[in-house]
CSV table of N, CA and C in Angstrom, one decimal:
chain,number,residue,atom,x,y,z
A,1,UNK,N,46.5,47.1,76.4
A,1,UNK,CA,45.4,47.2,77.3
A,1,UNK,C,46.0,47.8,78.7
A,2,UNK,N,47.2,47.5,79.0
A,2,UNK,CA,47.8,48.0,80.3
A,2,UNK,C,47.8,49.6,80.2
A,3,UNK,N,48.2,50.1,79.1
A,3,UNK,CA,48.2,51.6,79.0
A,3,UNK,C,46.8,52.2,79.1
A,4,UNK,N,45.8,51.4,78.6
A,4,UNK,CA,44.5,51.9,78.6
A,4,UNK,C,43.9,51.8,80.0
A,5,UNK,N,44.2,50.8,80.8
A,5,UNK,CA,43.6,50.6,82.1
A,5,UNK,C,44.4,51.3,83.2
A,6,UNK,N,45.7,51.3,83.1
A,6,UNK,CA,46.5,51.9,84.1
A,6,UNK,C,47.0,53.3,83.9
A,7,UNK,N,47.2,53.7,82.6
A,7,UNK,CA,47.7,55.0,82.3
A,7,UNK,C,46.6,55.9,81.6
A,8,UNK,N,45.4,55.4,81.5
A,8,UNK,CA,44.3,56.1,80.9
A,8,UNK,C,44.6,56.6,79.5
A,9,UNK,N,45.3,55.8,78.7
A,9,UNK,CA,45.5,56.2,77.3
A,9,UNK,C,44.3,55.9,76.5
A,10,UNK,N,43.7,56.8,75.9
A,10,UNK,CA,42.4,56.7,75.2
A,10,UNK,C,42.5,56.6,73.7
A,11,UNK,N,43.6,57.0,73.1
A,11,UNK,CA,43.7,56.9,71.6
A,11,UNK,C,45.1,56.6,71.2
A,12,UNK,N,45.2,56.2,69.9
A,12,UNK,CA,46.6,55.9,69.4
A,12,UNK,C,47.6,57.0,69.5
A,13,UNK,N,47.1,58.2,69.2
A,13,UNK,CA,48.1,59.3,69.3
A,13,UNK,C,48.6,59.5,70.7
A,14,UNK,N,47.8,59.3,71.7
A,14,UNK,CA,48.3,59.4,73.1
A,14,UNK,C,49.4,58.3,73.3
A,15,UNK,N,49.2,57.1,72.8
A,15,UNK,CA,50.2,56.0,73.0
A,15,UNK,C,51.4,56.3,72.2
A,16,UNK,N,51.2,56.7,71.0
A,16,UNK,CA,52.4,56.8,70.0
A,16,UNK,C,53.2,58.0,70.3
A,17,UNK,N,52.7,59.1,70.9
A,17,UNK,CA,53.5,60.3,71.1
A,17,UNK,C,53.7,60.7,72.5
A,18,UNK,N,52.7,60.6,73.4
A,18,UNK,CA,52.8,61.0,74.8
A,18,UNK,C,53.5,60.0,75.6
A,19,UNK,N,53.1,58.7,75.4
A,19,UNK,CA,53.6,57.7,76.3
A,19,UNK,C,54.7,56.9,75.8
A,20,UNK,N,55.1,57.1,74.5
A,20,UNK,CA,56.2,56.5,73.9
A,20,UNK,C,56.6,57.4,72.7
A,21,UNK,N,57.6,57.0,72.0
A,21,UNK,CA,57.9,57.7,70.8
A,21,UNK,C,57.8,56.8,69.6
A,22,UNK,N,56.9,55.8,69.7
A,22,UNK,CA,56.7,54.9,68.6
A,22,UNK,C,56.1,55.6,67.3
A,23,UNK,N,55.6,56.8,67.5
A,23,UNK,CA,55.1,57.5,66.3
A,23,UNK,C,56.2,57.8,65.4
A,24,UNK,N,57.4,57.8,65.8
A,24,UNK,CA,58.6,58.1,64.9
A,24,UNK,C,58.8,56.9,64.0
A,25,UNK,N,58.4,55.7,64.4
A,25,UNK,CA,58.7,54.5,63.6
A,25,UNK,C,57.5,53.9,62.9
A,26,UNK,N,56.3,54.2,63.3
A,26,UNK,CA,55.1,53.6,62.7
A,26,UNK,C,54.6,54.5,61.6
A,27,UNK,N,54.1,53.9,60.5
A,27,UNK,CA,53.5,54.7,59.4
A,27,UNK,C,52.1,54.9,59.7
A,28,UNK,N,51.4,55.6,58.8
A,28,UNK,CA,50.0,56.0,59.1
A,28,UNK,C,49.1,54.8,59.1
A,29,UNK,N,49.3,53.8,58.3
A,29,UNK,CA,48.5,52.5,58.3
A,29,UNK,C,48.7,51.8,59.7
A,30,UNK,N,49.9,51.7,60.2
A,30,UNK,CA,50.1,51.1,61.5
A,30,UNK,C,49.4,51.9,62.6
A,31,UNK,N,49.5,53.2,62.6
A,31,UNK,CA,48.9,54.0,63.6
A,31,UNK,C,47.3,53.8,63.5
A,32,UNK,N,46.8,53.7,62.3
A,32,UNK,CA,45.4,53.5,62.2
A,32,UNK,C,45.0,52.1,62.7
A,33,UNK,N,45.8,51.1,62.5
A,33,UNK,CA,45.6,49.8,63.0
A,33,UNK,C,45.5,49.8,64.5
A,34,UNK,N,46.4,50.5,65.1
A,34,UNK,CA,46.4,50.7,66.6
A,34,UNK,C,45.2,51.3,67.1
A,35,UNK,N,44.8,52.4,66.4
A,35,UNK,CA,43.5,53.1,66.8
A,35,UNK,C,42.3,52.2,66.7
A,36,UNK,N,42.3,51.3,65.6
A,36,UNK,CA,41.2,50.4,65.5
A,36,UNK,C,41.2,49.3,66.6
A,37,UNK,N,42.4,48.8,66.9
A,37,UNK,CA,42.6,47.8,68.0
A,37,UNK,C,42.1,48.4,69.3
A,38,UNK,N,42.5,49.6,69.6
A,38,UNK,CA,42.1,50.3,70.9
A,38,UNK,C,40.6,50.4,70.9
A,39,UNK,N,40.0,50.8,69.8
A,39,UNK,CA,38.5,50.9,69.8
A,39,UNK,C,37.8,49.6,70.0
A,40,UNK,N,38.3,48.5,69.5
A,40,UNK,CA,37.8,47.2,69.7
A,40,UNK,C,37.9,46.7,71.1
A,41,UNK,N,38.9,47.1,71.8
A,41,UNK,CA,39.2,46.7,73.2
A,41,UNK,C,38.7,47.7,74.2
A,42,UNK,N,38.0,48.7,73.8
A,42,UNK,CA,37.6,49.7,74.8
A,42,UNK,C,36.6,49.2,75.8
A,43,UNK,N,35.7,48.3,75.4
A,43,UNK,CA,34.7,47.7,76.3
A,43,UNK,C,35.4,46.8,77.4
A,44,UNK,N,36.4,46.1,76.9
A,44,UNK,CA,37.2,45.3,77.9
A,44,UNK,C,37.8,46.1,78.9
A,45,UNK,N,38.4,47.3,78.5
A,45,UNK,CA,39.0,48.2,79.4
A,45,UNK,C,38.0,48.8,80.4
A,46,UNK,N,36.8,49.1,79.9
A,46,UNK,CA,35.8,49.7,80.8
A,46,UNK,C,35.4,48.7,81.9
A,47,UNK,N,35.3,47.4,81.5
A,47,UNK,CA,34.9,46.3,82.4
A,47,UNK,C,36.0,46.2,83.5
A,48,UNK,N,37.3,46.3,83.1
A,48,UNK,CA,38.4,46.1,84.0
A,48,UNK,C,38.5,47.2,85.0
A,49,UNK,N,38.0,48.4,84.6
A,49,UNK,CA,38.0,49.6,85.5
A,49,UNK,C,36.9,49.5,86.5
A,50,UNK,N,35.9,48.7,86.4
A,50,UNK,CA,34.8,48.7,87.3
A,50,UNK,C,35.2,48.0,88.6
């Protein structure tokens, strides 16, 4: 959530490749799980930004 609120990371690819190199270690299922997690927490991030 910190990356989403403070660094404006909006999707898993942004986190996995631009803000870290975790994309080198995670498989596609793990990347998809991160994408789903970020989508579920998007409303929480929007509230924190207000």
